[in-house]
JSON list of C-alpha atoms in Angstrom, two decimals:
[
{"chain": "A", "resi": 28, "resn": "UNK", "atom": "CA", "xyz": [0.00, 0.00, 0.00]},
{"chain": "A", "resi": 29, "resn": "UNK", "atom": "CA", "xyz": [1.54, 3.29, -1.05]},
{"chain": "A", "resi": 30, "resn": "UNK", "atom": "CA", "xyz": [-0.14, 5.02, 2.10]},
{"chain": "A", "resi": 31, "resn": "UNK", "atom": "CA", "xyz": [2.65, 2.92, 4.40]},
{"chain": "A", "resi": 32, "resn": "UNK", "atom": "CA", "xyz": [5.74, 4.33, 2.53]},
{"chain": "A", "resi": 33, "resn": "UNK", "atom": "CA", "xyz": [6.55, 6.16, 5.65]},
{"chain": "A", "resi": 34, "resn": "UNK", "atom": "CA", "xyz": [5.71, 3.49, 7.70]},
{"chain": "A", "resi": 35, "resn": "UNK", "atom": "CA", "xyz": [2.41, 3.14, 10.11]},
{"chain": "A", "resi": 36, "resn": "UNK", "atom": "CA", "xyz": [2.57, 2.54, 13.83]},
{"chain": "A", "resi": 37, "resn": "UNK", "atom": "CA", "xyz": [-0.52, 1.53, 16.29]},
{"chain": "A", "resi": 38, "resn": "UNK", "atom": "CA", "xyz": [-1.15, 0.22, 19.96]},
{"chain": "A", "resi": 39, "resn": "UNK", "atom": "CA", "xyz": [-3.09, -3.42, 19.66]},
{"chain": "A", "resi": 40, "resn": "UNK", "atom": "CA", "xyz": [-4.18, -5.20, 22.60]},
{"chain": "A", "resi": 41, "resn": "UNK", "atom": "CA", "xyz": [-5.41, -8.83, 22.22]},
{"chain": "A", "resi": 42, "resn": "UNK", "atom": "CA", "xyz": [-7.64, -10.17, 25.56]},
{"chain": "A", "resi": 43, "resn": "UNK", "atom": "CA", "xyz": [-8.23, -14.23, 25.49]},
{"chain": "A", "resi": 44, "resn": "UNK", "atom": "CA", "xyz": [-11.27, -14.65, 27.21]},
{"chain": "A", "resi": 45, "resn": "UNK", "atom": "CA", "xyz": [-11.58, -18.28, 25.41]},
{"chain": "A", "resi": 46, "resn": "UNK", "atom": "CA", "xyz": [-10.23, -21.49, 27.34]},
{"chain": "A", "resi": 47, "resn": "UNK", "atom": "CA", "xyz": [-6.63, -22.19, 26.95]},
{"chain": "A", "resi": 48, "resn": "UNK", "atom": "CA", "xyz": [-3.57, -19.73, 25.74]},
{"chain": "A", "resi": 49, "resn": "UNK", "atom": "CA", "xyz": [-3.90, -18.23, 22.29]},
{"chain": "A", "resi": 50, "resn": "UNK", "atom": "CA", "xyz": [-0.66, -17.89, 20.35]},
{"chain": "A", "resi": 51, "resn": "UNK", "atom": "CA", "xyz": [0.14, -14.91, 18.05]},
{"chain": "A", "resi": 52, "resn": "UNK", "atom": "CA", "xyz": [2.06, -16.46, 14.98]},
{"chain": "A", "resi": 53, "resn": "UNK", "atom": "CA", "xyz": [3.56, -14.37, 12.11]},
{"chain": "A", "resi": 54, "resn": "UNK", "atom": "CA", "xyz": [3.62, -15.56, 8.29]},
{"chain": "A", "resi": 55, "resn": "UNK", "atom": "CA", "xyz": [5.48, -14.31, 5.31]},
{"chain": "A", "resi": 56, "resn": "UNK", "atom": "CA", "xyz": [6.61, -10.78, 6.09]},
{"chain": "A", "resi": 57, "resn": "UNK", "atom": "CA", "xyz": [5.41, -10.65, 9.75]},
{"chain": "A", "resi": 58, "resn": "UNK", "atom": "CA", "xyz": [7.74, -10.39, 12.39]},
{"chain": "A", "resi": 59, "resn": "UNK", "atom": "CA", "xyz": [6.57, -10.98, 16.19]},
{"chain": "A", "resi": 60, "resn": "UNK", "atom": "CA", "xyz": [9.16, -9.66, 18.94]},
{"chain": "A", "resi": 61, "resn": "UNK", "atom": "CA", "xyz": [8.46, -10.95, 22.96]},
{"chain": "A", "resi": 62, "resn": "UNK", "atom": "CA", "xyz": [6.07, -12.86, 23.99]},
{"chain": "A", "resi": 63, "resn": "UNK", "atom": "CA", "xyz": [3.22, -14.07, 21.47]},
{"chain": "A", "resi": 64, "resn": "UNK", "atom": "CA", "xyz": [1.02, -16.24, 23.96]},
{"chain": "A", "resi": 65, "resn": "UNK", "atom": "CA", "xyz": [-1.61, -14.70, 25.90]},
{"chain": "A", "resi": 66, "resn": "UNK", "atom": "CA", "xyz": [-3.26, -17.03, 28.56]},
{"chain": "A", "resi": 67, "resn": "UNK", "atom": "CA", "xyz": [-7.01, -17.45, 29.18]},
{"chain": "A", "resi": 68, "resn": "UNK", "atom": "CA", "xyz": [-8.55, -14.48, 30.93]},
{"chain": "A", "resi": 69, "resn": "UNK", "atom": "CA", "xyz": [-5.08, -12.13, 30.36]},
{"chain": "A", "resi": 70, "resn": "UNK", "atom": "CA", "xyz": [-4.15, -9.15, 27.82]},
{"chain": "A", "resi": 71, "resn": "UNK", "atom": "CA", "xyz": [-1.33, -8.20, 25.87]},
{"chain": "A", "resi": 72, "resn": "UNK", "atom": "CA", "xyz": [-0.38, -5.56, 23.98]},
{"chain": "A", "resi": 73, "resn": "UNK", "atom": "CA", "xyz": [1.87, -4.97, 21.07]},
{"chain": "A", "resi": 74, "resn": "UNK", "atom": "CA", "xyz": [2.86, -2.10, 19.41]},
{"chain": "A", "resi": 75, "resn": "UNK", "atom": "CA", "xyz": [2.50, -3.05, 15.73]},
{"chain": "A", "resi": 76, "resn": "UNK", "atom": "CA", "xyz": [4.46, -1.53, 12.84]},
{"chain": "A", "resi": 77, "resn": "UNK", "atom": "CA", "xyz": [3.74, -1.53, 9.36]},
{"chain": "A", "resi": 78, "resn": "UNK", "atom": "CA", "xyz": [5.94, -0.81, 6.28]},
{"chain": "A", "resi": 79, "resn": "UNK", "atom": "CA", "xyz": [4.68, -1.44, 2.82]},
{"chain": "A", "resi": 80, "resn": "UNK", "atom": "CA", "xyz": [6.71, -5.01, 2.55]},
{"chain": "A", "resi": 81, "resn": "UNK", "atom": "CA", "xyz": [6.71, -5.92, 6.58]},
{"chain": "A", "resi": 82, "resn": "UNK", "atom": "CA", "xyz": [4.90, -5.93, 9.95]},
{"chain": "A", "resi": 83, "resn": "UNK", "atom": "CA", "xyz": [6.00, -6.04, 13.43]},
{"chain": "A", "resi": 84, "resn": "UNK", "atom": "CA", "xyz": [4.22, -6.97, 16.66]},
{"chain": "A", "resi": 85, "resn": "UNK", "atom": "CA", "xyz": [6.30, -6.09, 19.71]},
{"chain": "A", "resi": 86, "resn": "UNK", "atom": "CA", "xyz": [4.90, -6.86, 22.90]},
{"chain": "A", "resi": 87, "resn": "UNK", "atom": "CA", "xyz": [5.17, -4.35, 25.14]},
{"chain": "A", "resi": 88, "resn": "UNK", "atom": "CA", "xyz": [2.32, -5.33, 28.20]},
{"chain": "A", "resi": 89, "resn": "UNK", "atom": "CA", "xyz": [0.36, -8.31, 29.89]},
{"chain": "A", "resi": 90, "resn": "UNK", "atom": "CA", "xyz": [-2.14, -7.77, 32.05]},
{"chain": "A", "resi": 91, "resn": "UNK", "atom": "CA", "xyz": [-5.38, -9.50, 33.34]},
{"chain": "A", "resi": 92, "resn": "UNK", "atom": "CA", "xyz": [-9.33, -9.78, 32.73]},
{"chain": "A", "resi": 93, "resn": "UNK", "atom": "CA", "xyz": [-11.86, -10.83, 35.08]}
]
């Protein structure tokens, strides 16, 4: 996408509410830096920067849900 030529940078946070720990997993071009599980009933949150040929998902937080 031409828009991302200077690059593109947001706050994500994921919350598993589901049974079990959900795993973040990158494919071609995706990079994921930290931790990339989040248990049941926890947040993360990743900072998440795009480029037009590459994304990155750094976690920077965990917390929890109840």
């Amino acid at each position: 996408d031409p828009a991302l030529v200077n690059g593109l940078q947001y706050q994500l946070t994921i919350t598993q509410t589901g049974a079990g720990t959900f795993t973040l997993v990158g494919g071609t071009g995706v990079t994921i830096t930290g931790t990339a599980t989040i248990a049941q009933n926890t947040t993360r949150t990743f900072v998440v920067n795009l480029t037009p040929a590459a994304a990155t998902f750094t976690s920077v937080d965990v917390g929890s849900y109840s």
